[in-house]
Coordinates of C-alpha atoms and ligand atoms in Angstrom, one line a residue:
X931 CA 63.5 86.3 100.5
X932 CA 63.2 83.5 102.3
X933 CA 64.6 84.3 105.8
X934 CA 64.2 87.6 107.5
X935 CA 66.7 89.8 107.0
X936 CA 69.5 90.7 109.4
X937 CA 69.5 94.4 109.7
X938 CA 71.7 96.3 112.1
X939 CA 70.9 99.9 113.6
X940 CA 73.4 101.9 114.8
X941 CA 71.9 104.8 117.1
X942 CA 74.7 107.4 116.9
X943 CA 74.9 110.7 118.3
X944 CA 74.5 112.2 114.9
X945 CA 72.9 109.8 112.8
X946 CA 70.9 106.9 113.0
X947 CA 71.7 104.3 110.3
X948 CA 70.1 101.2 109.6
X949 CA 72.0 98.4 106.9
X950 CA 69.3 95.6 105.8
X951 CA 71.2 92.4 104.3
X952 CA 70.3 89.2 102.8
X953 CA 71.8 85.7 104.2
X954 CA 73.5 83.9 101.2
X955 CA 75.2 81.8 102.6
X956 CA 76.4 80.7 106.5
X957 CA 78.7 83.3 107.9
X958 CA 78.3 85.4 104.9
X959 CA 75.9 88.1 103.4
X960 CA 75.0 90.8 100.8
X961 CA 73.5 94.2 101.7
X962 CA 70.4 95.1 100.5
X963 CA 69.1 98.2 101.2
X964 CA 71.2 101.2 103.9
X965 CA 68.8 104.3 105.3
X966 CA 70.6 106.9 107.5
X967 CA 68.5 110.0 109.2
X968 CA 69.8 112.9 111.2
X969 CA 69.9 111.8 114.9
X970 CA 68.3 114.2 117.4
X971 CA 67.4 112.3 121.0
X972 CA 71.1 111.2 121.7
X973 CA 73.9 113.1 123.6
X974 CA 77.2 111.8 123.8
X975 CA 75.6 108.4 122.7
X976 CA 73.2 108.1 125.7
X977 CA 69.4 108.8 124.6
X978 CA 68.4 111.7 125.6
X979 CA 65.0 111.9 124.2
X980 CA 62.8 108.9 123.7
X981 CA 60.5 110.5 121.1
X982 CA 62.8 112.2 118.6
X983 CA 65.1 108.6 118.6
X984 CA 62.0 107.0 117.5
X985 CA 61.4 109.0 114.9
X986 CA 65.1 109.1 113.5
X987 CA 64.9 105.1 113.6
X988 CA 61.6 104.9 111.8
X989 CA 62.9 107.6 109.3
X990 CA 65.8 105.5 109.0
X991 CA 64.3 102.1 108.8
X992 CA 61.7 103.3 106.0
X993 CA 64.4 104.0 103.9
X994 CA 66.2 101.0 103.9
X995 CA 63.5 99.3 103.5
X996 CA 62.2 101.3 100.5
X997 CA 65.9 100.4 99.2
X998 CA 65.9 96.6 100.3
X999 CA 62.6 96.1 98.9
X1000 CA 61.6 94.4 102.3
X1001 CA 60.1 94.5 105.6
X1002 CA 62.1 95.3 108.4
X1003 CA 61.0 93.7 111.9
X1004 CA 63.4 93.2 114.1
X1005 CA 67.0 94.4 114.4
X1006 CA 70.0 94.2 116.3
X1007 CA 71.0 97.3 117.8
X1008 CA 74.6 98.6 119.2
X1009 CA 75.1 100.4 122.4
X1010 CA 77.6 102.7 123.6
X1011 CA 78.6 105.5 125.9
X1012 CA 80.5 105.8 129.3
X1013 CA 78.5 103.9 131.1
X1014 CA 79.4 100.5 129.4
X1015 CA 82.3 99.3 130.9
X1016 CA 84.6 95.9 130.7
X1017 CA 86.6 93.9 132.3
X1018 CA 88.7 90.6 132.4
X1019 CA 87.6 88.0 135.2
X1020 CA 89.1 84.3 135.4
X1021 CA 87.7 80.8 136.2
X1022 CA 88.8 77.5 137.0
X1023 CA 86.8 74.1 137.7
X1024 CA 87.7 70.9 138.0
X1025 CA 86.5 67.7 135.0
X1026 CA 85.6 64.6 136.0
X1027 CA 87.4 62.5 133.3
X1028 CA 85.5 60.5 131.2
X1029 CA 86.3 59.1 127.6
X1030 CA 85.1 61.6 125.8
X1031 CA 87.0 64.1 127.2
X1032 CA 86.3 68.0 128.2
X1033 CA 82.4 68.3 127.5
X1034 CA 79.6 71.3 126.6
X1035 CA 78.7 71.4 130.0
X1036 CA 82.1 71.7 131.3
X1037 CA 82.8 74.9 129.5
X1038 CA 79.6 76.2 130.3
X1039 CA 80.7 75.8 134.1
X1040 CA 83.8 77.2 133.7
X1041 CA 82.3 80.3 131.9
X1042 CA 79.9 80.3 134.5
X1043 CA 82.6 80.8 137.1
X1044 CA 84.5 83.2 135.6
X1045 CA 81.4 85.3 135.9
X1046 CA 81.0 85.1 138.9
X1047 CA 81.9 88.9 139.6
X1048 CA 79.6 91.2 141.8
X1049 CA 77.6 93.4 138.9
X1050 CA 75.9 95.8 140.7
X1051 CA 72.1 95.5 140.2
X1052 CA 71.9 98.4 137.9
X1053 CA 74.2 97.3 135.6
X1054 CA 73.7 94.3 133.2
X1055 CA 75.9 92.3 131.5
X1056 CA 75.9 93.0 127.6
X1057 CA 78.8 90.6 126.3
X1058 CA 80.7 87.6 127.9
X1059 CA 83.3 86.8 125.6
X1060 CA 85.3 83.7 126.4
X1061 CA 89.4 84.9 125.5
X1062 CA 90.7 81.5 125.9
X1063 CA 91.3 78.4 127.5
X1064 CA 93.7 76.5 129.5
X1065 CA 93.6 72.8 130.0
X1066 CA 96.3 71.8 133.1
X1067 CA 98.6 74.4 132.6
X1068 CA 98.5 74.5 128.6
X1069 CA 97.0 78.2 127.8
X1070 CA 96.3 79.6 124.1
X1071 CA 93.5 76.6 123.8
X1072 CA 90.7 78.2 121.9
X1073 CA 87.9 75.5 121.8
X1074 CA 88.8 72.6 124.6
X1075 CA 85.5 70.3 124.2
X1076 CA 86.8 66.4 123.2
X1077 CA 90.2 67.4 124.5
X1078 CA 91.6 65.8 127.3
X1079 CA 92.7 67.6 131.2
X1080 CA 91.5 67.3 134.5
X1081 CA 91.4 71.4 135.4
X1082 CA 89.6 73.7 132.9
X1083 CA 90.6 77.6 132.9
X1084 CA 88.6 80.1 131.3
X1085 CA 89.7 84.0 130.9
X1086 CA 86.5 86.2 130.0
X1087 CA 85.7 89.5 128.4
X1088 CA 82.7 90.8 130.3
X1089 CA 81.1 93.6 129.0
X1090 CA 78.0 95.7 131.0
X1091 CA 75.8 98.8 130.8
X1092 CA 73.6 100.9 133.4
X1093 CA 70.2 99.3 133.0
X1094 CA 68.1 102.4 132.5
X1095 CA 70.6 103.6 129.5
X1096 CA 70.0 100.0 128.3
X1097 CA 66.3 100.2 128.4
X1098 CA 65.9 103.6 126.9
X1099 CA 67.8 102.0 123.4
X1100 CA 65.5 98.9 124.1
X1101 CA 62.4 101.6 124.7
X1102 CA 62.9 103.2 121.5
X1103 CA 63.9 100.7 119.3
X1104 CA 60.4 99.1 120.3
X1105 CA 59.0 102.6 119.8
X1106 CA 59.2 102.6 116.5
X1107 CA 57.8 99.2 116.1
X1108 CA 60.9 97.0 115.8
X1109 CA 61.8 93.9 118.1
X1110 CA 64.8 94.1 119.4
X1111 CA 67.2 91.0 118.8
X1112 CA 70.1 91.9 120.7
X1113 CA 72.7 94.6 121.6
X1114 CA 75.9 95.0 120.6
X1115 CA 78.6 97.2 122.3
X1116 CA 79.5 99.1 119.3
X1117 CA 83.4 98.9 119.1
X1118 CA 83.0 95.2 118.8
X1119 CA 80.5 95.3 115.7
X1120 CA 83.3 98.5 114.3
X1121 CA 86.2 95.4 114.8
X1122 CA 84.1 93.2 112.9
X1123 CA 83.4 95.8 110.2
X1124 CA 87.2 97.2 109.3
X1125 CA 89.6 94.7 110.7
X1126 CA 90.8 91.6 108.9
X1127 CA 90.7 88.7 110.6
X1128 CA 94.8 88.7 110.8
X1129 CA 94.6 92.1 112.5
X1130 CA 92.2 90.9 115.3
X1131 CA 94.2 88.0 115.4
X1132 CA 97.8 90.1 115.5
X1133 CA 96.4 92.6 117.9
X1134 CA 95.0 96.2 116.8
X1135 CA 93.0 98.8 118.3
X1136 CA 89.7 99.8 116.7
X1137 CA 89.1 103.9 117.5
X1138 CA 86.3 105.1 116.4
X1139 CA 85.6 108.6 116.5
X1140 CA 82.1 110.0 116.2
X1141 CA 79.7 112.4 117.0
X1142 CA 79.9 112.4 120.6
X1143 CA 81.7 109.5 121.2
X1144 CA 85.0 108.0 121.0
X1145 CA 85.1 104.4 121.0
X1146 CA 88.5 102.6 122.0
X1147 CA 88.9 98.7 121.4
X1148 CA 91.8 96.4 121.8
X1149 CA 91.9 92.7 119.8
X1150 CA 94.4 89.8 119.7
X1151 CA 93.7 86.5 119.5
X1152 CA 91.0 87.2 117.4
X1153 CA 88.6 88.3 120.6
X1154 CA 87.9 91.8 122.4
X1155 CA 90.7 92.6 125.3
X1156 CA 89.4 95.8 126.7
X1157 CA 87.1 98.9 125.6
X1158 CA 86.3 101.9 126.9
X1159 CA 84.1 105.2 125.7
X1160 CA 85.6 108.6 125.7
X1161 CA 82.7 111.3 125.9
X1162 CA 84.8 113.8 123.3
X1163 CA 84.4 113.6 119.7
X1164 CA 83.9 115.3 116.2
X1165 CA 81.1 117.4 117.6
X1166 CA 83.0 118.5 120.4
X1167 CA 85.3 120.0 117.2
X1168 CA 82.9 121.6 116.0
X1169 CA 81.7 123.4 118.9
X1170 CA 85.0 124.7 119.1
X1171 CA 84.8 125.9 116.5
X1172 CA 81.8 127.7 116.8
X1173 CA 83.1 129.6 119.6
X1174 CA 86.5 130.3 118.1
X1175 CA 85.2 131.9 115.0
X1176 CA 82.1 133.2 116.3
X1177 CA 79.3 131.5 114.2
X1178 CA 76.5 129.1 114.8
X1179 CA 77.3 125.4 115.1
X1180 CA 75.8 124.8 111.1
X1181 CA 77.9 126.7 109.2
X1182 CA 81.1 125.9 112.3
X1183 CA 80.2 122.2 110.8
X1184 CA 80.6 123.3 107.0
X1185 CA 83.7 124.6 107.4
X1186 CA 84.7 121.8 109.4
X1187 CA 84.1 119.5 106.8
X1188 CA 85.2 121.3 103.8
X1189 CA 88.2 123.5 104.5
X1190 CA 89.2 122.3 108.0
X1191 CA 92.6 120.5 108.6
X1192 CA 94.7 119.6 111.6
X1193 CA 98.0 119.2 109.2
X1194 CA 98.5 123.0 110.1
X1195 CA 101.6 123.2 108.5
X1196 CA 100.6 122.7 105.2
X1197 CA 98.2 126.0 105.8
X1198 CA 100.0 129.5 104.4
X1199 CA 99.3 132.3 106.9
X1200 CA 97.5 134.2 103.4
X1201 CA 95.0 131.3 103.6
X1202 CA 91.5 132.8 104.7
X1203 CA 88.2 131.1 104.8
X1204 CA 85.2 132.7 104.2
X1205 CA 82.4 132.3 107.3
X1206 CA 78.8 133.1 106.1
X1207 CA 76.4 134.1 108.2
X1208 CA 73.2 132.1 108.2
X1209 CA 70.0 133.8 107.1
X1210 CA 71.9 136.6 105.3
X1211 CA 74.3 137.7 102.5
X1212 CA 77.0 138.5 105.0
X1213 CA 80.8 137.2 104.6
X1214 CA 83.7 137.2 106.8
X1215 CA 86.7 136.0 106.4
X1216 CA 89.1 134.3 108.8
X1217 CA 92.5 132.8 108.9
X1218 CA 92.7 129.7 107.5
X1219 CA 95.5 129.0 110.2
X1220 CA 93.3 130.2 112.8
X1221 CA 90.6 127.3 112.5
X1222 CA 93.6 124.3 111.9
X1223 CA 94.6 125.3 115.2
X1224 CA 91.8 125.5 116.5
X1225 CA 90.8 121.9 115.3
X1226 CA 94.3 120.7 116.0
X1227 CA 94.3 121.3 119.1
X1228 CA 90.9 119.6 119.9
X1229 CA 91.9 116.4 117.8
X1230 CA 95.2 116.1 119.5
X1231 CA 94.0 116.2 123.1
X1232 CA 91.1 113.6 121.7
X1233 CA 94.2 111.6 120.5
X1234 CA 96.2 112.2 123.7
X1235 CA 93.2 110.6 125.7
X1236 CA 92.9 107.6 123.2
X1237 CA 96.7 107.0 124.1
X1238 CA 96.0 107.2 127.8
X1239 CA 93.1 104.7 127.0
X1240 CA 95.6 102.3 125.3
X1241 CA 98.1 102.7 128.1
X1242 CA 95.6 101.7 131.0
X1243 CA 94.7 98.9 128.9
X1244 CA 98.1 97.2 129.6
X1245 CA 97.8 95.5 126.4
X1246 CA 99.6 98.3 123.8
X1247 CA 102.8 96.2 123.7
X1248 CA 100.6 93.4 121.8
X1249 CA 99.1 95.7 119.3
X1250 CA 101.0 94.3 116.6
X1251 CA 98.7 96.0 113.2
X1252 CA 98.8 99.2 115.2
X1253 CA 95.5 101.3 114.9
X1254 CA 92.4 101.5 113.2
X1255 CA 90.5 104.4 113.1
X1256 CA 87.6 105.0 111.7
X1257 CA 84.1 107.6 112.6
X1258 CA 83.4 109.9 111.1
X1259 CA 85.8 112.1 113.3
X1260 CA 88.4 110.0 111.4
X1261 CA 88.0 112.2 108.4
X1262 CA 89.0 115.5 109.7
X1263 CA 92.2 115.9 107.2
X1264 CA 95.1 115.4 108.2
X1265 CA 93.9 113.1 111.0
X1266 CA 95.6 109.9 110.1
X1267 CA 99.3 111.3 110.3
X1268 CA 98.6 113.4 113.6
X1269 CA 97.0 109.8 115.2
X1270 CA 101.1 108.1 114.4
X1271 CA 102.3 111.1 115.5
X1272 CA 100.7 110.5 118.9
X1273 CA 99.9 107.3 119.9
X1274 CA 103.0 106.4 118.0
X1275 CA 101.6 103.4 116.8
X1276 CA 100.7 103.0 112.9
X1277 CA 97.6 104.2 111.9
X1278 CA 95.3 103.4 108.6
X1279 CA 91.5 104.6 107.9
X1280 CA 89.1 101.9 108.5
X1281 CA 86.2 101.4 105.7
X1282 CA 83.9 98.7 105.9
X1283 CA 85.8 95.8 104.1
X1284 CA 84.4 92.9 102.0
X1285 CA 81.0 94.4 101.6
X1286 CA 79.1 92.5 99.5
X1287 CA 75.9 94.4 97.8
X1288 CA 75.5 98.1 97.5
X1289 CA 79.0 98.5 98.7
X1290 CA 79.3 102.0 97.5
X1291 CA 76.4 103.5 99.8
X1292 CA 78.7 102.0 102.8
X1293 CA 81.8 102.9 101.5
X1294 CA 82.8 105.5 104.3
X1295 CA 84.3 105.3 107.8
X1296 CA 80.8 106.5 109.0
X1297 CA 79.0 103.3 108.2
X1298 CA 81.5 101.1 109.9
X1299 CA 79.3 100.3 112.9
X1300 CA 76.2 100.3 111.1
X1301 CA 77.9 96.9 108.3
X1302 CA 79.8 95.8 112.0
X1303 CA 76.5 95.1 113.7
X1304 CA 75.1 93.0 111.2
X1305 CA 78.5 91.6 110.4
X1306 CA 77.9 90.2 114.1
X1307 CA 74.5 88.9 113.4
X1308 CA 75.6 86.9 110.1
X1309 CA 78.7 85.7 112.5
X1310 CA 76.9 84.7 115.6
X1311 CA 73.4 83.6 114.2
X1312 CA 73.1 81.7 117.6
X1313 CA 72.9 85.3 119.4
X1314 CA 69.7 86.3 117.0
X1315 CA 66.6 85.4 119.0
X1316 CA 64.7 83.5 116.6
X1317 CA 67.5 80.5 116.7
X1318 CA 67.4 79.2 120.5
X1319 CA 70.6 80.2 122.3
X1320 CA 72.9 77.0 122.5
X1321 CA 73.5 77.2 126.0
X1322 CA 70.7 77.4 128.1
X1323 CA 70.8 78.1 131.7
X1324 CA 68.8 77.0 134.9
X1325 CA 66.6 79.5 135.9
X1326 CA 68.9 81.3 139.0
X1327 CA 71.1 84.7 139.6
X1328 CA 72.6 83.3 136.4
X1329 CA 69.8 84.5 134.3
X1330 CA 71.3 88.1 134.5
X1331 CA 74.3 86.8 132.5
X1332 CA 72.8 84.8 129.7
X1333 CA 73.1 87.0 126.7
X1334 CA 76.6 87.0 127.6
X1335 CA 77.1 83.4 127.1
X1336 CA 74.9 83.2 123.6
X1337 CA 78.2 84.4 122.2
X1338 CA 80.3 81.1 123.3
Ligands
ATP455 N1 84.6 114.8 106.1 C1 84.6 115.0 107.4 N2 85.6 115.7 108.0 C2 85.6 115.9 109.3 N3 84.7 115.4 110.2 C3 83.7 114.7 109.7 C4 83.6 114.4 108.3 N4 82.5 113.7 108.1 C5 81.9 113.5 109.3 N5 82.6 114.1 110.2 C6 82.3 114.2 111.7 O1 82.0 112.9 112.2 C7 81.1 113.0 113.2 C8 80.0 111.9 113.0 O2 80.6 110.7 112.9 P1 79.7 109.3 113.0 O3 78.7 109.4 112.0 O4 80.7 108.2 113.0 O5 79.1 109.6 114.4 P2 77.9 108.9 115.2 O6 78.0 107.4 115.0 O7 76.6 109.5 114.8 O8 78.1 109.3 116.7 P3 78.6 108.4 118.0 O9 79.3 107.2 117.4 O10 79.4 109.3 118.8 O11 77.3 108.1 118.7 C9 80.6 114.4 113.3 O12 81.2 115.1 114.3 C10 81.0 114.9 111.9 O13 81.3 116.3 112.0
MG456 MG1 79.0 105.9 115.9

């Protein structure tokens, strides 16, 4: 292969998968080689332990490789949790008028002062998305360089993250002997992964339901609106469970998975499932009925707080392709109905679409970050740190924000 791979690692609560692919051509690639391991340093997608992360990564990493048939050196990794949060900040500057019109710097100014927000020092700024444009007045403009105005106005997506959180993904993804490229907040990599472009463009919400967290992301206009990370997800299920039917979290995650549905009226009341308990030949059996409500009622109230996430984001009238949702948590059954039942939107399962290579090893909700984040690489190849970044900065407070700006 002639250039390094791009290869995206998602660090998830519950498993750590890494998706190697091959550049064929600008924009667009074909995957190579997928590895996932069992997670065991992360809780409620914040690592919690340095040492087992890095050895779920390398686990992970060695196997994609061993599929790929290449090295992996360096990745780009996604991030996610409570602590990264977002907002939308504005920014206006004045252009000198020349004859060729709004120039490089001129945006770069403007995105500048639409940044300038007080981030408190332990946060850092993951993402800076530029939403749009306005030249005197006219708004919607999407790239103004060479056009014509004497006021520029920019409207920016900025993402951040607590610093130490930050470094321990950074800590352990250079634990196991990888350079880090850059992070990615993890619902934008997902949007990449399982919207089309006319949905991002339309407006849709990305909600992605995993282990331990549950990722909500608004589009339109093609660019991230507003994010958020609820700390409740499929394991949070699970452990429910557990303590409903009395039995340890392993075989509370079997049953989830194979006879568990939130459609509890499809369920007869003669419908029993059998709970084994581990380490010996004892069965029990228990309602079928009794574990749909008790999964029901978890997903619904995990629902209910996706709605109020919407609602705060002031932006559901605009979500014109409803929702996607995808996670692993998306595959509880019965899921996709319950979701249009309460955020009264319409719903669909998000795969990872257009997959090129190996497409059958990613064909699952659970992958959708994992094919996002090198979607995001192949997109932005400015953002990948062996190209230079196109917009470099004077050394000054704005140093804290460049990584935000690579993606303009
Ligand atoms: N078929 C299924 N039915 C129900 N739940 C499922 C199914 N498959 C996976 N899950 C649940 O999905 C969750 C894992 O999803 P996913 O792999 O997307 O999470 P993650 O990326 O590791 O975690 P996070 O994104 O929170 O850091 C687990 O709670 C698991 O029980
Ligand atoms: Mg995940």
């Amino acid at each position: 292969m002639s250039r390094s791979p791009v290869v995206g690692l998602d660090v998830g609560t519950t498993k750590i998968c890494t998706v190697v692919a091959e550049v064929t051509e600008p924009g667009d690639a074909q995957i190579l080689g997928v590895g996932v391991s069992r997670s065991l340093g992360l809780k409620k997608g914040i690592v919690v332990d340095v040492e087992d992360t890095v050895r779920s990564i390398r686990a992970s990493v060695a196997e994609a490789e061993r599929m790929a048939g290449t090295e992996v050196r360096s990745v780009i990794a996604g991030i996610t949790g409570s602590h990264v949060s977002s907002m939308n900040t504005r920014g206006a500057v004045a252009v000198a008028g020349d004859d060729n019109g709004i120039s490089g710097s001129d945006v770069q100014r403007v995105m500048e002062a639409a940044s300038v927000v007080v981030i408190p020092p332990d946060r850092q700024v993951i993402h800076a998305v530029p939403r749009g444009f306005t030249v005197d007045g006219q708004d919607g403009v999407r790239r103004p360089i060479g056009m014509f105005g004497s006021r520029l106005e920019v409207e920016m997506h900025l993402v951040t993250g607590l610093r130490a959180f930050i470094d321990n993904v950074a800590q352990c993804v250079e634990g196991a002997g990888l350079d880090l490229e850059r992070l990615v907040m993890e619902p934008i990599a997902t949007g990449e992964a399982v919207a089309t472009p006319a949905e991002l463009e339309l407006g849709v919400a990305i909600v992605d339901i995993g282990g331990g967290t549950t990722d909500v992301a608004l589009f339109g206009e093609g660019s991230i609106g507003y994010s958020a990370a609820i700390p409740i997800a499929g394991n949070h299920v699970t452990y429910d469970l557990a303590v409903g039917v009395r039995t340890p979290t392993e075989e509370a995650e079997r049953i989830k998975l194979t006879q568990a549905t939130v459609a509890i009226d499809t369920v007869g009341n003669e419908e029993h499932v059998e709970i084994r308990a581990p380490g010996s030949a004892e069965r029990r059996l228990v309602p079928r009925r009794l574990v749909a409500e008790i999964v029901l009622s978890r997903q619904r109230e995990l629902l209910e707080l996706v709605k109020s996430e919407l609602t705060a984001s002031g932006l559901v009238d605009r979500l014109a392709s409803g929702v996607v949702l995808t996670g692993g948590g998306a595959l509880l059954h019965g899921t996709r109905k319950l979701a249009e039942q309460v955020l009264e939107l319409p719903v669909r399962i998000g795969l990872p679409l257009d997959v090129r290579g190996m497409s059958s090893s990613v064909n699952s909700p659970i992958f959708a970050t994992g094919v996002g984040l090198v979607r995001f690489g192949v997109r932005h190849p400015e953002t990948r740190s062996q190209t230079p970044a196109p917009v470099a900065f004077a050394q000054s407070a704005w140093d804290r924000l460049r990584a935000l700006f690579r993606m303009g």
